Amino acid sequence: MNKLTLETLERWLWDSADLMRGHIDSSDFKNYIFGLLFLKRVNDQFIEETNIAVADVSLEEALLDEDYHQFFIPTDAYWSEITKKTENIGQALDKAFSLIEENNSQLEGVMTAVHFGDTQKLPDSLLSRLLQHFNKYSLANEYLDNPDILGSAYEYLIREFADDGGKKGGEFYTPKEVVNLVVNLIKPEAGNSVYDPTCGSGGMLIQSANYIKANGGTVGKFVDAKLFGQEKNLGTWAICKINMIVHNFKDSDIRKGDTLSSPKHLEHSELMTYDRVIANPPFSLKKWWAPAEIDVKQDEKGKEIAPKYNSVVSDEYGRFKYGIPPRGYGDLAFVQHMVSVLKNDGRMGVVLPHGILFRGGTEGKIREGLLKDDIVEAIIGLPEKLFYNTGIPASIIIINKSKAENLKNKVVFIDSSSEYKDGKNQNTLTAENIKKIINSYDGLEDKSKFMRVVDMSEVAENDYNLNISRYIDTSEDEVIIDIKATMQYLTDLESKEQEIDGKLNGYLKSLGF
């Protein structure tokens, strides 16, 4: 029996997206493809589990006893039943998803996050072709080349859909190289709880778990880590939930909602805390406090009267002790939320736009408070054009609530703005770029034009401005010109020019010109 390889699986799944082109916007492909992929997977797995169970019990019992299955599939949600449909296929799919949710509480809201019943977008002819396409291979474990390829293929699809979606791709996906860098900087360990307050499709959480696994943090076949995340976008939340399942992190705790105005991970009405916190929040999010935007008034000319966030933001969890960020920049609201849920011996890494390093006003006061509390461990400047949703360069801030003695009252600055592989539309970090940054950070040795360990007194002298160029000089050395030698060189050139002109005139004269 030929096993399904990752290469074949990736090509097969991406071809399904090509079937949809011209029917719906490419940025919406992912919602439908991921839904069908998961439906096919749980059905194939259900049949495989049934075949194993019939060695001990009757077929009827094997089909109906939920104890034999990771996910229980009712009859009307069988893949074999849906593929028999020739009309109203979308409605049949919606019904199947709803039935699967009803019978599997851990999938509540996941399967019905997208609707197939819109015949204008998804006519029966298209859905029939899609189902036939997905029928080509079985996704049961026995047919997979190895147990991990489904998770790898899912990651591949997320990345490809981000590429296809352009700027919209940045809303749910952070380039894997950036994720890998941040994870290697915060170094999660076996037994850690890891939390992402803007988890998107879950890439940062999964890479954190992979890092722990690669460093020996497993218990049997399971990674010794607890993963927590929250995502505001319903469709992206559903994708993240499925992503966790296909990676065998089915016990992860991914919740939906606005993290800033309504954090969902609570314990005894208090925010839960974590060993590692990691995130790539939306850059410079405007109107970030939802309660303040419910009833925004207008003046007599119809112009919006912006609410003053210093007056209207009131957080019951006390997260904004350093100050209330302005309405137009939510970056430091996310940072303060992350700091609030970080354990006292925890570390966090957050990707943010450069502006938060130097903007003044309230943001400057928040930055000063973080630095005076000595929890800012490192600032890493990244190259431009790494992200889908912006071409501007970003930075990584590392927060450590329990700094090593040699880093207390110091901040590590790394300028990696020139560490990248050039791309037509988007630059990438190479393995060598990442290794250079991590090795420098771990080694803590000053390196000209790249890294410096700066004393907090120098930061204070700069009014707590963290603009990297204030601490690392990346300018080229000035070339010293020898004026006397240069003048002599120009004189020699002039003499040679006169000599050449004389010869040329002689040649022309001999030719009769």
Short mmCIF file of C-alpha atoms in Angstrom, two decimals:
data_model
loop_
_atom_site.label_atom_id
_atom_site.label_comp_id
_atom_site.label_asym_id
_atom_site.label_seq_id
_atom_site.Cartn_x
_atom_site.Cartn_y
_atom_site.Cartn_z
CA MET A 1 0.00 0.00 0.00
CA ASN A 2 1.44 3.36 -1.08
CA LYS A 3 1.42 5.85 1.78
CA LEU A 4 0.34 9.43 1.25
CA THR A 5 3.49 11.62 1.35
CA LEU A 6 3.65 15.23 2.46
CA GLU A 7 4.52 16.42 -1.04
CA THR A 8 1.50 14.64 -2.57
CA LEU A 9 -0.78 15.81 0.24
CA GLU A 10 0.27 19.45 -0.14
CA ARG A 11 -0.20 19.43 -3.91
CA TRP A 12 -3.59 17.72 -3.60
CA LEU A 13 -4.86 20.19 -1.01
CA TRP A 14 -3.62 23.25 -2.89
CA ASP A 15 -5.29 22.00 -6.08
CA SER A 16 -8.59 22.17 -4.21
CA ALA A 17 -8.13 25.93 -3.88
CA ASP A 18 -7.66 26.22 -7.65
CA LEU A 19 -11.13 24.71 -8.13
CA MET A 20 -12.60 27.67 -6.22
CA ARG A 21 -10.90 30.44 -8.17
CA GLY A 22 -13.39 32.68 -9.92
CA HIS A 23 -16.20 31.71 -7.54
CA ILE A 24 -15.13 33.41 -4.32
CA ASP A 25 -12.41 35.80 -3.16
CA SER A 26 -9.07 34.08 -2.62
CA SER A 27 -8.84 35.43 0.93
CA ASP A 28 -11.92 33.30 1.77
CA PHE A 29 -10.58 30.03 0.31
CA LYS A 30 -9.07 28.95 3.59
CA ASN A 31 -12.36 28.86 5.50
CA TYR A 32 -13.99 26.42 3.09
CA ILE A 33 -10.93 24.28 2.35
CA PHE A 34 -10.08 23.83 6.02
CA GLY A 35 -13.68 22.88 6.77
CA LEU A 36 -13.76 20.19 4.08
CA LEU A 37 -10.29 18.95 5.02
CA PHE A 38 -11.32 18.49 8.63
CA LEU A 39 -14.62 16.83 7.69
CA LYS A 40 -12.77 14.33 5.48
CA ARG A 41 -10.15 13.69 8.16
CA VAL A 42 -12.58 13.00 11.03
CA ASN A 43 -14.67 10.74 8.79
CA ASP A 44 -11.68 8.70 7.60
CA GLN A 45 -10.41 8.48 11.17
CA PHE A 46 -13.87 7.40 12.37
CA ILE A 47 -13.98 4.54 9.85
CA GLU A 48 -10.45 3.48 10.79
CA GLU A 49 -11.36 3.44 14.50
CA THR A 50 -14.49 1.43 13.68
CA ASN A 51 -12.49 -1.18 11.75
CA ILE A 52 -10.13 -1.56 14.70
CA ALA A 53 -13.03 -1.89 17.17
CA VAL A 54 -14.85 -4.64 15.21
CA ALA A 55 -12.10 -7.04 16.23
CA ASP A 56 -13.68 -7.01 19.70
CA VAL A 57 -17.32 -5.90 19.25
CA SER A 58 -20.08 -5.94 16.64
CA LEU A 59 -20.08 -3.44 13.76
CA GLU A 60 -23.15 -1.69 15.19
CA GLU A 61 -21.49 -1.23 18.57
CA ALA A 62 -18.25 -0.08 16.95
CA LEU A 63 -20.16 2.58 15.00
CA LEU A 64 -22.36 3.80 17.85
CA ASP A 65 -20.15 3.61 20.95
CA GLU A 66 -18.40 6.97 21.39
CA ASP A 67 -15.68 5.39 23.54
CA TYR A 68 -14.07 3.94 20.41
CA HIS A 69 -13.67 7.31 18.71
CA GLN A 70 -11.78 10.55 19.14
CA PHE A 71 -14.68 12.32 17.39
CA PHE A 72 -18.10 10.75 17.06
CA ILE A 73 -19.68 11.09 13.60
CA PRO A 74 -23.49 10.66 13.29
CA THR A 75 -24.90 8.93 10.19
CA ASP A 76 -26.07 12.09 8.39
CA ALA A 77 -22.54 13.49 8.67
CA TYR A 78 -20.86 10.48 7.04
CA TRP A 79 -18.65 11.50 4.14
CA SER A 80 -20.11 8.63 2.11
CA GLU A 81 -23.62 10.03 2.58
CA ILE A 82 -22.70 13.60 1.66
CA THR A 83 -20.89 12.56 -1.53
CA LYS A 84 -24.10 10.88 -2.75
CA LYS A 85 -25.83 14.26 -2.90
CA THR A 86 -26.37 15.86 -6.30
CA GLU A 87 -28.33 18.91 -5.15
CA ASN A 88 -28.49 21.08 -2.02
CA ILE A 89 -24.97 19.91 -1.24
CA GLY A 90 -24.13 23.07 0.71
CA GLN A 91 -27.10 22.58 3.03
CA ALA A 92 -26.08 18.94 3.55
CA LEU A 93 -22.57 20.06 4.51
CA ASP A 94 -23.89 22.68 6.93
CA LYS A 95 -26.14 20.04 8.55
CA ALA A 96 -23.20 17.62 8.85
CA PHE A 97 -21.03 20.24 10.53
CA SER A 98 -23.83 21.12 12.94
CA LEU A 99 -24.40 17.45 13.85
CA ILE A 100 -20.69 16.88 14.47
CA GLU A 101 -20.62 19.89 16.80
CA GLU A 102 -23.68 18.63 18.70
CA ASN A 103 -21.98 15.28 19.28
CA ASN A 104 -18.50 16.62 20.12
CA SER A 105 -18.52 19.41 22.70
CA GLN A 106 -14.84 20.25 22.09
CA LEU A 107 -15.79 21.31 18.54
CA GLU A 108 -18.52 23.73 19.57
CA GLY A 109 -18.54 26.69 17.18
CA VAL A 110 -15.63 25.32 15.14
CA MET A 111 -17.43 23.44 12.39
CA THR A 112 -20.22 25.98 11.88
CA ALA A 113 -17.89 29.01 11.68
CA VAL A 114 -18.26 28.89 7.89
CA HIS A 115 -21.42 28.26 5.87
CA PHE A 116 -21.62 26.25 2.65
CA GLY A 117 -25.32 26.85 1.96
CA ASP A 118 -24.87 30.05 -0.09
CA THR A 119 -25.63 28.73 -3.58
CA GLN A 120 -24.60 32.03 -5.18
CA LYS A 121 -21.03 31.55 -3.97
CA LEU A 122 -20.95 27.77 -3.88
CA PRO A 123 -23.24 26.19 -6.49
CA ASP A 124 -23.83 22.43 -6.41
CA SER A 125 -21.61 22.00 -9.48
CA LEU A 126 -18.61 23.48 -7.62
CA LEU A 127 -19.23 21.61 -4.37
CA SER A 128 -19.64 18.33 -6.28
CA ARG A 129 -16.23 18.86 -7.91
CA LEU A 130 -14.68 19.74 -4.54
CA LEU A 131 -16.08 16.61 -2.88
CA GLN A 132 -14.85 14.45 -5.75
CA HIS A 133 -11.43 16.05 -5.43
CA PHE A 134 -11.29 15.41 -1.67
CA ASN A 135 -12.40 11.82 -2.28
CA LYS A 136 -9.14 11.03 -4.06
CA TYR A 137 -7.19 10.03 -0.93
CA SER A 138 -7.93 8.69 2.53
CA LEU A 139 -6.71 10.73 5.49
CA ALA A 140 -6.88 7.82 7.92
CA ASN A 141 -3.68 7.26 9.89
CA GLU A 142 -2.89 3.98 8.15
CA TYR A 143 -2.64 5.76 4.79
CA LEU A 144 -0.38 8.60 5.98
CA ASP A 145 3.38 8.40 5.46
CA ASN A 146 3.86 9.50 9.08
CA PRO A 147 1.53 10.83 11.82
CA ASP A 148 2.87 14.39 11.57
CA ILE A 149 2.24 15.08 7.87
CA LEU A 150 -1.35 16.22 8.34
CA GLY A 151 -0.20 18.97 10.72
CA SER A 152 2.63 19.88 8.34
CA ALA A 153 0.23 20.04 5.39
CA TYR A 154 -2.11 22.23 7.41
CA GLU A 155 0.77 24.62 8.15
CA TYR A 156 1.64 24.61 4.45
CA LEU A 157 -1.93 25.56 3.52
CA ILE A 158 -2.03 28.36 6.09
CA ARG A 159 1.21 29.78 4.68
CA GLU A 160 0.03 29.46 1.07
CA PHE A 161 -3.30 31.10 1.84
CA ALA A 162 -1.43 33.93 3.57
CA ASP A 163 0.68 34.39 0.41
CA ASP A 164 -2.43 34.27 -1.75
CA GLY A 165 -4.28 36.71 0.47
CA GLY A 166 -1.54 39.36 0.43
CA LYS A 167 -2.02 41.95 3.16
CA LYS A 168 -5.02 40.07 4.54
CA GLY A 169 -2.71 37.11 5.17
CA GLY A 170 -1.03 39.01 7.98
CA GLU A 171 -4.27 38.95 9.95
CA PHE A 172 -3.93 35.23 10.69
CA TYR A 173 -0.34 34.25 9.91
CA THR A 174 3.11 35.36 11.04
CA PRO A 175 5.97 34.19 8.78
CA LYS A 176 7.40 30.99 10.23
CA GLU A 177 10.96 32.35 10.31
CA VAL A 178 9.90 35.25 12.54
CA VAL A 179 7.98 32.85 14.80
CA ASN A 180 11.01 30.57 15.01
CA LEU A 181 13.22 33.51 16.01
CA VAL A 182 10.89 34.72 18.78
CA VAL A 183 10.46 31.19 20.18
CA ASN A 184 14.22 30.67 20.27
CA LEU A 185 14.59 33.96 22.13
CA ILE A 186 12.08 33.14 24.90
CA LYS A 187 13.10 29.45 25.09
CA PRO A 188 10.00 27.64 26.41
CA GLU A 189 10.72 24.61 28.59
CA ALA A 190 9.08 21.28 29.36
CA GLY A 191 6.10 21.72 31.65
CA ASN A 192 5.61 25.37 30.65
CA SER A 193 2.28 27.03 30.01
CA VAL A 194 2.47 29.12 26.81
CA TYR A 195 -0.06 31.84 25.97
CA ASP A 196 -0.73 33.92 22.85
CA PRO A 197 -3.37 36.68 23.31
CA THR A 198 -3.71 37.23 19.53
CA CYS A 199 -3.07 33.69 18.39
CA GLY A 200 -4.34 33.87 14.79
CA SER A 201 -4.08 30.38 13.32
CA GLY A 202 -1.89 29.21 16.21
CA GLY A 203 1.56 29.18 14.63
CA MET A 204 3.40 30.70 17.60
CA LEU A 205 1.87 28.22 20.05
CA ILE A 206 2.62 25.22 17.83
CA GLN A 207 6.21 26.33 17.23
CA SER A 208 6.64 26.78 21.00
CA ALA A 209 5.46 23.20 21.51
CA ASN A 210 7.76 22.00 18.71
CA TYR A 211 10.69 23.75 20.41
CA ILE A 212 9.90 22.00 23.68
CA LYS A 213 9.61 18.66 21.86
CA ALA A 214 12.93 19.19 20.05
CA ASN A 215 14.59 19.80 23.42
CA GLY A 216 13.37 16.57 24.96
CA GLY A 217 10.14 17.84 26.50
CA THR A 218 7.81 14.93 25.80
CA VAL A 219 5.76 12.55 27.92
CA GLY A 220 5.23 9.45 25.82
CA LYS A 221 4.02 10.70 22.42
CA PHE A 222 2.68 13.99 23.82
CA VAL A 223 4.52 17.29 24.22
CA ASP A 224 4.88 18.38 27.84
CA ALA A 225 3.31 21.83 27.43
CA LYS A 226 0.00 23.57 27.99
CA LEU A 227 -1.09 25.87 25.18
CA PHE A 228 -3.49 28.78 25.62
CA GLY A 229 -4.67 31.35 23.09
CA GLN A 230 -7.38 33.85 22.26
CA GLU A 231 -8.46 35.07 18.83
CA LYS A 232 -11.00 37.74 17.92
CA ASN A 233 -11.84 36.67 14.36
CA LEU A 234 -14.33 33.78 14.36
CA GLY A 235 -13.08 32.14 11.16
CA THR A 236 -9.45 32.37 12.24
CA TRP A 237 -10.33 31.02 15.69
CA ALA A 238 -11.93 27.97 14.04
CA ILE A 239 -8.84 27.44 11.88
CA CYS A 240 -6.65 27.63 15.00
CA LYS A 241 -8.81 25.06 16.80
CA ILE A 242 -8.49 22.65 13.87
CA ASN A 243 -4.76 23.39 13.65
CA MET A 244 -4.35 22.30 17.27
CA ILE A 245 -6.29 19.09 16.63
CA VAL A 246 -4.35 18.03 13.52
CA HIS A 247 -1.13 18.67 15.46
CA ASN A 248 -2.44 16.44 18.31
CA PHE A 249 -2.75 19.37 20.73
CA LYS A 250 -6.44 18.67 21.20
CA ASP A 251 -6.28 19.64 24.90
CA SER A 252 -5.09 23.17 24.10
CA ASP A 253 -7.31 25.98 25.34
CA ILE A 254 -8.15 28.34 22.45
CA ARG A 255 -10.95 30.83 23.09
CA LYS A 256 -12.63 33.44 20.94
CA GLY A 257 -13.17 37.09 21.73
CA ASP A 258 -11.47 40.48 22.06
CA THR A 259 -8.51 39.95 24.38
CA LEU A 260 -8.17 43.61 25.41
CA SER A 261 -11.77 44.35 26.35
CA SER A 262 -12.80 40.79 27.24
CA PRO A 263 -9.98 38.40 28.19
CA LYS A 264 -11.40 34.88 28.42
CA HIS A 265 -8.77 32.97 30.40
CA LEU A 266 -9.78 33.60 34.00
CA GLU A 267 -9.37 31.72 37.26
CA HIS A 268 -11.50 32.78 40.23
CA SER A 269 -12.31 35.99 38.34
CA GLU A 270 -8.59 36.80 38.02
CA LEU A 271 -6.42 36.62 34.93
CA MET A 272 -4.56 33.34 34.53
CA THR A 273 -0.76 33.61 34.42
CA TYR A 274 1.75 31.78 32.24
CA ASP A 275 5.41 30.77 32.04
CA ARG A 276 5.83 32.06 28.50
CA VAL A 277 3.80 34.67 26.62
CA ILE A 278 4.28 35.23 22.90
CA ALA A 279 2.43 37.32 20.31
CA ASN A 280 2.39 39.28 17.09
CA PRO A 281 -0.52 41.65 17.78
CA PRO A 282 -2.08 43.73 14.98
CA PHE A 283 0.30 46.64 14.37
CA SER A 284 -0.86 50.00 15.76
CA LEU A 285 -4.45 48.88 16.22
CA LYS A 286 -6.85 51.83 16.19
CA LYS A 287 -9.93 52.05 18.45
CA TRP A 288 -8.54 49.16 20.49
CA TRP A 289 -10.91 49.51 23.48
CA ALA A 290 -14.25 48.22 22.17
CA PRO A 291 -16.49 49.57 24.99
CA ALA A 292 -15.37 53.13 24.21
CA GLU A 293 -16.42 52.77 20.57
CA ILE A 294 -20.01 51.59 21.11
CA ASP A 295 -21.62 55.02 21.16
CA VAL A 296 -19.21 57.44 19.50
CA LYS A 297 -20.87 60.82 19.05
CA GLN A 298 -20.56 63.30 16.20
CA ASP A 299 -20.35 67.09 16.16
CA GLU A 300 -22.74 69.40 14.27
CA LYS A 301 -20.78 68.85 11.06
CA GLY A 302 -21.06 65.08 11.36
CA LYS A 303 -17.44 64.64 12.33
CA GLU A 304 -16.66 61.92 14.84
CA ILE A 305 -15.89 63.14 18.36
CA ALA A 306 -13.04 60.86 19.42
CA PRO A 307 -13.42 59.57 22.98
CA LYS A 308 -10.53 60.44 25.28
CA TYR A 309 -9.15 57.05 26.23
CA ASN A 310 -7.47 58.38 29.38
CA SER A 311 -10.95 59.09 30.70
CA VAL A 312 -13.03 56.20 29.33
CA VAL A 313 -10.76 53.14 29.60
CA SER A 314 -11.42 51.37 32.88
CA ASP A 315 -9.97 47.88 33.23
CA GLU A 316 -11.27 45.67 36.04
CA TYR A 317 -8.10 43.54 35.89
CA GLY A 318 -5.70 46.45 36.47
CA ARG A 319 -3.63 45.71 33.38
CA PHE A 320 -2.76 49.28 32.41
CA LYS A 321 -0.75 50.33 35.44
CA TYR A 322 1.87 52.07 33.30
CA GLY A 323 -0.70 54.21 31.46
CA ILE A 324 -3.51 54.19 28.91
CA PRO A 325 -2.20 54.09 25.31
CA PRO A 326 -3.74 56.55 22.81
CA ARG A 327 -6.78 55.57 20.77
CA GLY A 328 -4.77 55.30 17.54
CA TYR A 329 -2.07 52.95 18.85
CA GLY A 330 -3.03 49.76 20.69
CA ASP A 331 0.48 48.27 20.69
CA LEU A 332 1.33 49.00 24.32
CA ALA A 333 -2.13 47.92 25.45
CA PHE A 334 -1.25 44.42 24.21
CA VAL A 335 2.19 44.65 25.83
CA GLN A 336 0.69 45.59 29.21
CA HIS A 337 -1.88 42.80 28.97
CA MET A 338 0.95 40.34 28.27
CA VAL A 339 3.02 41.65 31.17
CA SER A 340 0.00 41.30 33.47
CA VAL A 341 -0.42 37.60 32.67
CA LEU A 342 3.28 36.74 32.80
CA LYS A 343 4.45 34.81 35.86
CA ASN A 344 7.11 36.40 38.06
CA ASP A 345 9.76 34.08 36.66
CA GLY A 346 8.33 34.20 33.12
CA ARG A 347 9.61 35.45 29.79
CA MET A 348 7.72 36.95 26.88
CA GLY A 349 8.43 37.95 23.30
CA VAL A 350 6.25 40.31 21.29
CA VAL A 351 6.56 41.57 17.70
CA LEU A 352 5.72 45.27 17.38
CA PRO A 353 6.21 48.19 14.97
CA HIS A 354 9.26 50.41 15.52
CA GLY A 355 7.13 53.37 16.54
CA ILE A 356 6.60 52.04 20.06
CA LEU A 357 10.35 52.34 20.65
CA PHE A 358 10.40 56.12 20.39
CA ARG A 359 6.91 57.68 20.26
CA GLY A 360 6.37 60.20 23.05
CA GLY A 361 3.33 61.23 25.09
CA THR A 362 1.57 58.48 27.03
CA GLU A 363 3.49 55.81 25.14
CA GLY A 364 6.75 57.36 26.30
CA LYS A 365 5.56 57.23 29.92
CA ILE A 366 4.52 53.57 29.55
CA ARG A 367 7.90 52.74 28.08
CA GLU A 368 9.63 54.58 30.94
CA GLY A 369 7.62 52.60 33.50
CA LEU A 370 8.54 49.27 31.92
CA LEU A 371 12.22 50.23 31.86
CA LYS A 372 12.28 51.56 35.43
CA ASP A 373 10.77 48.26 36.60
CA ASP A 374 13.74 46.63 34.81
CA ILE A 375 11.74 43.97 32.97
CA VAL A 376 12.78 44.95 29.42
CA GLU A 377 15.60 42.57 28.55
CA ALA A 378 16.14 43.02 24.82
CA ILE A 379 15.15 45.01 21.73
CA ILE A 380 15.78 43.31 18.38
CA GLY A 381 15.31 45.38 15.23
CA LEU A 382 14.06 43.35 12.26
CA PRO A 383 14.45 43.95 8.50
CA GLU A 384 11.74 45.61 6.44
CA LYS A 385 9.16 43.74 4.32
CA LEU A 386 9.02 40.58 6.45
CA PHE A 387 5.27 40.71 7.05
CA TYR A 388 2.21 40.39 4.82
CA ASN A 389 0.28 43.31 6.27
CA THR A 390 3.01 45.95 6.21
CA GLY A 391 6.32 46.75 4.57
CA ILE A 392 7.69 48.65 7.57
CA PRO A 393 10.42 47.10 9.72
CA ALA A 394 9.30 45.70 13.04
CA SER A 395 11.01 44.88 16.31
CA ILE A 396 10.92 42.14 18.91
CA ILE A 397 10.74 43.09 22.57
CA ILE A 398 11.81 40.52 25.13
CA ILE A 399 10.39 40.97 28.63
CA ASN A 400 11.91 39.02 31.51
CA LYS A 401 10.50 39.41 35.02
CA SER A 402 13.47 37.57 36.48
CA LYS A 403 16.58 38.84 34.72
CA ALA A 404 19.96 37.19 35.23
CA GLU A 405 22.33 39.17 37.47
CA ASN A 406 24.53 40.22 34.56
CA LEU A 407 21.53 41.75 32.77
CA LYS A 408 19.94 43.65 35.63
CA ASN A 409 19.64 47.37 34.86
CA LYS A 410 20.75 46.68 31.31
CA VAL A 411 19.05 46.33 27.92
CA VAL A 412 20.35 44.23 25.03
CA PHE A 413 20.08 45.95 21.65
CA ILE A 414 20.44 43.99 18.39
CA ASP A 415 20.19 45.62 14.96
CA SER A 416 19.41 42.82 12.49
CA SER A 417 17.90 45.16 9.89
CA SER A 418 20.37 43.95 7.24
CA GLU A 419 19.99 40.26 8.09
CA TYR A 420 17.63 38.94 5.44
CA LYS A 421 17.25 37.28 2.07
CA ASP A 422 15.91 39.70 -0.51
CA GLY A 423 12.59 38.84 -2.12
CA LYS A 424 10.51 40.47 -4.86
CA ASN A 425 7.49 41.21 -2.69
CA GLN A 426 8.61 40.03 0.70
CA ASN A 427 11.95 39.51 2.43
CA THR A 428 12.73 36.45 4.57
CA LEU A 429 15.01 35.55 7.44
CA THR A 430 17.38 32.71 6.59
CA ALA A 431 18.53 30.02 9.02
CA GLU A 432 21.91 31.79 9.13
CA ASN A 433 20.28 35.15 9.95
CA ILE A 434 18.32 33.57 12.81
CA LYS A 435 21.37 31.72 14.12
CA LYS A 436 23.44 34.93 14.17
CA ILE A 437 20.77 36.79 16.18
CA ILE A 438 20.25 33.96 18.68
CA ASN A 439 23.96 33.28 19.16
CA SER A 440 24.63 36.97 19.76
CA TYR A 441 21.74 37.19 22.22
CA ASP A 442 22.85 34.07 24.08
CA GLY A 443 26.53 35.06 24.09
CA LEU A 444 25.92 38.66 25.24
CA GLU A 445 29.12 39.99 23.67
CA ASP A 446 29.07 43.45 22.09
CA LYS A 447 29.52 43.29 18.34
CA SER A 448 30.20 46.44 16.32
CA LYS A 449 27.22 47.68 14.29
CA PHE A 450 25.12 44.68 15.40
CA MET A 451 24.75 44.25 19.16
CA ARG A 452 25.33 46.16 22.39
CA VAL A 453 24.49 45.53 26.04
CA VAL A 454 23.52 49.01 27.22
CA ASP A 455 23.44 50.19 30.82
CA MET A 456 20.09 51.56 31.99
CA SER A 457 21.74 54.88 32.89
CA GLU A 458 22.44 55.48 29.19
CA VAL A 459 18.82 54.64 28.36
CA ALA A 460 17.69 57.12 31.03
CA GLU A 461 19.97 59.81 29.54
CA ASN A 462 18.08 59.27 26.28
CA ASP A 463 14.75 59.89 28.08
CA TYR A 464 13.95 56.16 27.83
CA ASN A 465 13.86 56.35 24.07
CA LEU A 466 14.60 52.85 22.71
CA ASN A 467 15.27 53.79 19.09
CA ILE A 468 18.00 51.29 18.19
CA SER A 469 20.02 53.81 16.18
CA ARG A 470 20.70 55.72 19.42
CA TYR A 471 22.61 52.77 20.80
CA ILE A 472 24.07 51.00 17.75
CA ASP A 473 25.92 53.03 15.12
CA THR A 474 25.40 51.35 11.75
CA SER A 475 26.83 54.20 9.66
CA GLU A 476 29.70 53.43 7.31
CA ASP A 477 33.17 54.58 8.30
CA GLU A 478 34.06 57.87 6.65
CA VAL A 479 36.67 57.58 3.93
CA ILE A 480 39.58 59.96 4.60
CA ILE A 481 40.65 61.72 1.40
CA ASP A 482 44.30 62.74 0.84
CA ILE A 483 43.73 66.12 -0.83
CA LYS A 484 47.37 66.55 -1.97
CA ALA A 485 47.52 63.08 -3.56
CA THR A 486 44.12 63.53 -5.19
CA MET A 487 45.14 66.88 -6.74
CA GLN A 488 48.33 65.28 -8.12
CA TYR A 489 46.24 62.42 -9.55
CA LEU A 490 43.92 64.90 -11.31
CA THR A 491 46.94 66.79 -12.70
CA ASP A 492 48.38 63.54 -14.10
CA LEU A 493 45.03 62.70 -15.70
CA GLU A 494 44.93 66.13 -17.33
CA SER A 495 48.43 65.62 -18.79
CA LYS A 496 47.47 62.20 -20.17
CA GLU A 497 44.32 63.69 -21.70
CA GLN A 498 46.38 66.37 -23.50
CA GLU A 499 48.77 63.68 -24.75
CA ILE A 500 45.91 61.57 -26.12
CA ASP A 501 44.30 64.62 -27.77
CA GLY A 502 47.58 65.39 -29.49
CA LYS A 503 47.91 61.87 -30.92
CA LEU A 504 44.26 61.88 -32.04
CA ASN A 505 44.71 65.21 -33.85
CA GLY A 506 47.81 63.81 -35.59
CA TYR A 507 45.86 60.78 -36.84
CA LEU A 508 43.01 62.95 -38.07
CA LYS A 509 45.43 65.29 -39.90
CA SER A 510 47.10 62.38 -41.68
CA LEU A 511 43.66 61.26 -42.86
CA GLY A 512 42.94 64.67 -44.33
CA PHE A 513 40.63 65.99 -41.60
#
